[in-house]
Coordinates of C-alpha atoms in Angstrom, one line a residue:
M1 CA 23.0 10.6 30.1
T2 CA 19.5 9.8 28.9
A3 CA 19.1 8.7 25.3
T4 CA 16.3 10.4 23.4
M5 CA 14.6 9.5 20.1
S6 CA 12.5 11.7 17.9
W7 CA 8.9 10.6 17.4
P8 CA 6.3 12.1 15.1
K9 CA 3.1 13.6 16.7
S10 CA 1.0 12.1 13.9
V11 CA 1.2 9.7 11.0
T12 CA -0.9 9.0 7.9
I13 CA -2.1 5.4 7.3
C14 CA -2.9 4.8 3.7
E15 CA -5.6 2.1 3.4
V16 CA -4.7 -0.3 0.7
G17 CA -7.2 -3.1 1.6
P18 CA -9.5 -2.4 -1.4
R19 CA -6.6 -3.1 -3.8
D20 CA -3.7 -5.0 -2.3
G21 CA -6.0 -6.6 0.3
L22 CA -8.3 -8.2 -2.2
Q23 CA -6.2 -8.8 -5.3
M24 CA -5.1 -12.4 -4.3
E25 CA -8.4 -13.6 -2.7
K26 CA -10.1 -16.5 -4.5
T27 CA -13.5 -15.1 -3.6
I28 CA -14.1 -12.0 -5.7
L29 CA -16.2 -9.4 -4.0
S30 CA -19.0 -7.6 -5.8
T31 CA -18.7 -3.9 -6.7
D32 CA -21.3 -3.0 -4.1
Q33 CA -19.2 -4.9 -1.4
K34 CA -16.0 -3.1 -2.4
V35 CA -17.8 0.3 -2.4
E36 CA -19.2 -0.4 1.1
L37 CA -15.8 -1.3 2.5
I38 CA -14.2 1.9 1.1
E39 CA -17.0 4.1 2.3
R40 CA -16.9 2.5 5.8
M41 CA -13.1 3.1 5.9
V42 CA -13.7 6.8 5.1
D43 CA -16.3 6.9 7.9
A44 CA -13.6 5.4 10.2
G45 CA -11.3 8.3 9.4
A46 CA -9.2 7.1 6.4
K47 CA -8.0 10.1 4.4
V48 CA -5.9 8.2 1.8
L49 CA -7.2 5.0 0.1
E50 CA -6.0 2.8 -2.7
I51 CA -9.3 1.7 -4.2
G52 CA -8.1 -0.7 -6.9
S53 CA -5.9 -1.2 -9.9
F54 CA -6.3 -0.6 -13.6
V55 CA -4.7 -3.7 -15.0
H56 CA -5.8 -6.4 -17.5
P57 CA -8.7 -8.4 -15.9
K58 CA -7.1 -11.6 -17.0
A59 CA -4.0 -10.8 -15.0
V60 CA -5.9 -9.8 -11.8
P61 CA -9.6 -10.6 -12.2
Q62 CA -10.3 -9.4 -8.6
M63 CA -9.7 -5.8 -9.9
A64 CA -11.8 -6.1 -13.1
D65 CA -14.5 -3.7 -11.8
T66 CA -12.2 -0.9 -10.5
D67 CA -13.6 1.6 -13.0
E68 CA -17.2 1.0 -11.8
V69 CA -16.0 1.1 -8.1
V70 CA -14.6 4.6 -8.7
K71 CA -17.8 5.8 -10.4
R72 CA -19.9 4.7 -7.5
L73 CA -17.8 6.3 -4.7
K74 CA -18.9 9.4 -3.0
K75 CA -16.6 12.4 -3.1
H76 CA -15.5 13.5 0.4
D77 CA -13.6 16.6 1.2
G78 CA -10.0 15.9 2.3
V79 CA -10.2 12.3 1.2
E80 CA -7.7 11.0 -1.5
Y81 CA -8.5 8.1 -3.7
R82 CA -5.8 6.6 -5.8
G83 CA -5.5 3.7 -8.2
L84 CA -2.5 1.6 -9.2
T85 CA -1.6 1.3 -12.9
M86 CA 1.2 -0.1 -15.0
N87 CA 0.8 1.7 -18.3
L88 CA -0.8 4.5 -20.3
R89 CA -3.9 2.5 -20.9
G90 CA -4.4 2.2 -17.2
V91 CA -3.9 5.9 -16.7
Q92 CA -6.5 6.6 -19.4
R93 CA -9.0 4.2 -17.7
A94 CA -8.4 6.0 -14.4
L95 CA -9.1 9.4 -16.0
D96 CA -12.2 8.2 -17.8
C97 CA -13.9 6.9 -14.6
G98 CA -13.1 10.1 -12.7
L99 CA -10.1 9.2 -10.6
S100 CA -7.7 12.1 -9.8
K101 CA -4.6 10.2 -8.7
V102 CA -2.7 7.3 -10.1
K103 CA 0.3 5.3 -8.8
L104 CA 2.9 4.0 -11.3
T105 CA 4.7 0.9 -10.2
A106 CA 8.1 -0.5 -11.1
S107 CA 10.2 -3.2 -9.5
A108 CA 13.7 -2.8 -8.3
S109 CA 14.3 -6.5 -9.0
R110 CA 14.8 -7.5 -12.7
T111 CA 13.5 -11.0 -12.1
H112 CA 10.4 -9.8 -10.3
S113 CA 9.8 -7.2 -13.0
M114 CA 9.9 -9.9 -15.7
K115 CA 7.5 -12.2 -13.8
N116 CA 5.2 -9.4 -12.9
L117 CA 5.1 -7.3 -16.1
N118 CA 7.2 -9.3 -18.6
R119 CA 9.4 -6.3 -19.0
T120 CA 12.7 -5.2 -17.5
P121 CA 12.7 -2.3 -15.0
E122 CA 14.3 -0.1 -17.6
E123 CA 11.5 -0.8 -20.1
V124 CA 8.9 -0.1 -17.4
V125 CA 10.5 3.2 -16.4
K126 CA 10.8 4.3 -20.1
D127 CA 7.0 4.1 -20.4
F128 CA 6.5 6.1 -17.2
A129 CA 7.5 9.5 -18.8
E130 CA 4.6 9.3 -21.2
C131 CA 2.2 8.1 -18.5
A132 CA 3.2 10.9 -16.1
S133 CA 3.1 13.6 -18.8
F134 CA -0.4 12.5 -19.9
A135 CA -1.7 12.3 -16.4
L136 CA -0.3 15.7 -15.3
S137 CA -1.6 17.3 -18.5
K138 CA -5.0 16.2 -17.5
G139 CA -4.7 17.6 -14.0
M140 CA -4.2 14.2 -12.3
E141 CA -1.7 13.6 -9.5
V142 CA 1.0 11.0 -10.0
S143 CA 2.8 9.0 -7.4
G144 CA 5.3 6.2 -7.8
A145 CA 5.9 2.9 -6.1
I146 CA 9.0 0.7 -6.1
S147 CA 8.2 -3.0 -5.4
T148 CA 10.8 -5.4 -4.0
A149 CA 12.6 -2.2 -2.9
F150 CA 14.4 -4.0 0.0
G151 CA 14.4 -7.7 -1.1
C152 CA 13.2 -10.0 -3.8
P153 CA 12.1 -13.7 -3.5
F154 CA 14.2 -14.5 -6.5
E155 CA 17.3 -12.4 -6.0
G156 CA 17.5 -11.9 -2.2
T157 CA 18.5 -8.5 -0.8
V158 CA 18.1 -5.7 -3.3
P159 CA 20.9 -3.1 -3.1
L160 CA 19.9 0.4 -2.3
S161 CA 21.5 1.5 -5.6
Q162 CA 18.9 -0.3 -7.6
A163 CA 16.0 1.3 -5.8
E164 CA 17.8 4.7 -5.9
S165 CA 18.1 4.6 -9.7
L166 CA 14.3 4.2 -10.0
V167 CA 13.6 7.0 -7.5
R168 CA 15.8 9.2 -9.7
C169 CA 13.8 8.2 -12.7
F170 CA 10.5 9.1 -11.0
A171 CA 12.0 12.4 -9.9
D172 CA 13.1 13.1 -13.5
I173 CA 9.5 12.8 -14.8
G174 CA 8.0 15.0 -12.1
V175 CA 6.9 12.5 -9.5
T176 CA 7.2 13.9 -6.0
E177 CA 5.8 11.0 -4.0
V178 CA 7.3 7.4 -3.9
S179 CA 6.2 4.3 -2.0
M180 CA 9.0 1.9 -1.0
S181 CA 7.4 -1.5 -1.0
D182 CA 8.7 -4.6 0.8
T183 CA 6.7 -6.9 -1.4
S184 CA 7.9 -10.2 0.1
G185 CA 8.5 -9.0 3.7
L186 CA 12.2 -9.5 3.5
A187 CA 13.2 -6.1 4.9
T188 CA 14.8 -5.7 8.4
P189 CA 14.7 -2.6 10.7
K190 CA 18.4 -1.7 10.2
Q191 CA 18.0 -2.0 6.4
V192 CA 14.8 0.2 6.4
F193 CA 16.4 2.8 8.6
E194 CA 19.6 3.0 6.5
Y195 CA 17.8 3.0 3.1
M196 CA 15.3 5.6 4.1
T197 CA 17.8 7.8 5.8
Q198 CA 20.0 7.9 2.7
L199 CA 17.1 8.3 0.3
R200 CA 15.6 11.2 2.3
A201 CA 19.0 12.9 2.3
K202 CA 19.5 12.4 -1.5
F203 CA 15.9 13.4 -2.5
P204 CA 14.8 16.0 0.1
A205 CA 11.8 17.1 -2.0
M206 CA 10.4 13.6 -2.3
R207 CA 7.5 12.5 -0.1
W208 CA 7.9 8.9 1.1
T209 CA 5.5 6.1 2.0
L210 CA 6.5 2.6 3.3
H211 CA 4.5 -0.3 2.1
L212 CA 5.4 -3.3 4.3
H213 CA 4.2 -6.9 4.1
N214 CA 4.2 -8.8 7.3
T215 CA 5.4 -12.1 5.8
R216 CA 8.1 -12.6 8.5
G217 CA 6.4 -10.7 11.3
L218 CA 8.8 -7.7 11.0
S219 CA 6.5 -5.0 9.6
A220 CA 5.8 -3.2 12.9
A221 CA 9.6 -3.1 13.7
N222 CA 10.3 -1.9 10.2
I223 CA 7.7 0.9 10.6
V224 CA 9.3 2.0 13.8
A225 CA 12.7 2.1 11.9
G226 CA 11.0 4.1 9.2
M227 CA 9.7 6.6 11.7
Q228 CA 13.2 7.0 13.1
A229 CA 14.4 7.8 9.6
G230 CA 11.7 10.4 9.2
V231 CA 8.9 8.6 7.3
T232 CA 5.4 9.3 8.5
M233 CA 3.2 7.7 5.8
F234 CA 2.5 3.9 5.9
D235 CA 0.3 1.6 3.8
A236 CA -1.8 -0.9 5.6
S237 CA -4.7 -3.2 5.0
F238 CA -7.8 -3.9 7.1
G239 CA -7.5 -7.4 8.5
G240 CA -3.9 -7.7 7.4
L241 CA -5.2 -8.9 4.0
G242 CA -3.1 -8.8 0.9
G243 CA -0.2 -10.2 -1.1
C244 CA 1.4 -10.1 -4.6
P245 CA 0.3 -12.7 -7.2
F246 CA 3.7 -12.4 -8.8
A247 CA 5.9 -12.9 -5.7
P248 CA 5.9 -16.4 -4.2
G249 CA 5.4 -16.4 -0.5
A250 CA 4.3 -12.8 -0.3
S251 CA 1.6 -12.7 2.5
G252 CA -0.5 -9.9 3.7
N253 CA 0.2 -6.3 4.5
V254 CA 0.6 -5.0 8.0
A255 CA -2.9 -4.8 9.5
T256 CA -4.4 -1.3 9.7
E257 CA -5.9 -2.1 13.1
D258 CA -2.5 -3.3 14.5
L259 CA -0.9 -0.1 13.5
I260 CA -3.7 2.0 15.0
Y261 CA -3.2 0.1 18.3
M262 CA 0.6 0.7 18.3
F263 CA 0.3 4.4 17.4
D264 CA -2.6 4.9 19.9
Q265 CA -0.6 3.4 22.7
D266 CA 2.3 5.7 21.9
K267 CA 0.1 8.8 21.6
I268 CA 0.8 9.2 17.9
A269 CA -2.3 10.4 16.1
T270 CA -3.7 8.5 13.1
G271 CA -7.2 10.0 12.9
L272 CA -8.7 6.5 12.6
D273 CA -11.3 4.9 14.8
M274 CA -10.1 1.4 15.9
A275 CA -13.6 -0.1 16.5
K276 CA -14.8 1.0 13.1
V277 CA -11.7 -0.3 11.3
M278 CA -12.0 -3.7 13.1
A279 CA -15.7 -3.9 12.1
V280 CA -14.6 -3.3 8.4
A281 CA -12.0 -6.1 8.8
A282 CA -14.6 -8.4 10.3
T283 CA -17.0 -7.7 7.4
A284 CA -14.4 -8.2 4.7
C285 CA -13.1 -11.4 6.2
G286 CA -16.7 -12.7 6.6
W287 CA -17.4 -12.0 2.9
L288 CA -14.1 -13.7 1.9
G289 CA -14.7 -16.7 4.1
R290 CA -11.4 -16.4 5.9
E291 CA -9.9 -15.3 9.2
A292 CA -8.1 -12.0 9.5
D293 CA -4.3 -12.0 9.7
S294 CA -4.4 -9.4 12.4
C295 CA -3.2 -9.5 16.0
Q296 CA -6.0 -7.2 17.2
M297 CA -8.7 -9.3 15.6
K298 CA -7.2 -12.4 17.2
V299 CA -7.1 -10.7 20.6
K300 CA -10.8 -9.7 20.1
S301 CA -11.7 -13.3 19.3
C302 CA -10.0 -14.6 22.4
Q303 CA -11.7 -12.0 24.6
E304 CA -15.1 -12.8 23.1
A305 CA -14.5 -16.5 23.7
A306 CA -13.4 -15.9 27.3
A307 CA -16.5 -13.7 27.9
A308 CA -18.8 -16.3 26.4
Q309 CA -17.2 -19.1 28.5
K310 CA -17.6 -16.9 31.6
S311 CA -21.3 -16.2 31.0
A312 CA -22.1 -19.8 30.1

């Protein structure tokens, strides 16, 4: 008897490089540089992009100019820009600069929530009702994100019940899209499959995204597990850049170009141009003065070195 597995014909890769990819870098890119990276990712085929965050500039100075970035971006049919925010002030800023979608973020871990926002998850969620109500009344879309949804650097494995309670809170205030974030790269394929299978069964109307950091090299395996559980939207960052300033040891996101390669090889459509995405990654890393944390970029470097040696 031949075993069969169900695979999607296409997936959506949400580009988070402009926000999560840049928020921990010591080198702060200019507004023009950020706009260029975003526009080039759109040219490469990206349809969903997280362009920055509306947080206090003292907390994350790398995102201090997000308002100006949004104002300078061109509008493209079928392209969704979203910004991360933590409170009503952030939602108001997003509205004022012309952004039409915000992402509200809470942590499933109490310790991480206190270190990140200096508030408990319950306090954070309590504020979300007002944020969502205001945003929706202004015609904005609202999505939710649950950080440390699978594991926490301070508390270890996070029980599904803790993440589930926050999903229910999001659903109660009218949010229909939630990102499950593996902030410190602690998730495992079995855990991802079990969590997402159960959550999809309990919240059938919810749209799901997986936001997976590659701290322990398991992001690709976790994405496959997510697909097997029925998830088809995944956050990724050009060059594998990224991390959380409030979670020790949280390294970069899964690299956009690595996902494109995996999906392309398995004939799963992404709509993204690999060469253009890798060019964006190379530009970003050049400006930041660092190497990409991406298998495909490392392969390219090795191939170029071999070619140069052969022609010498």
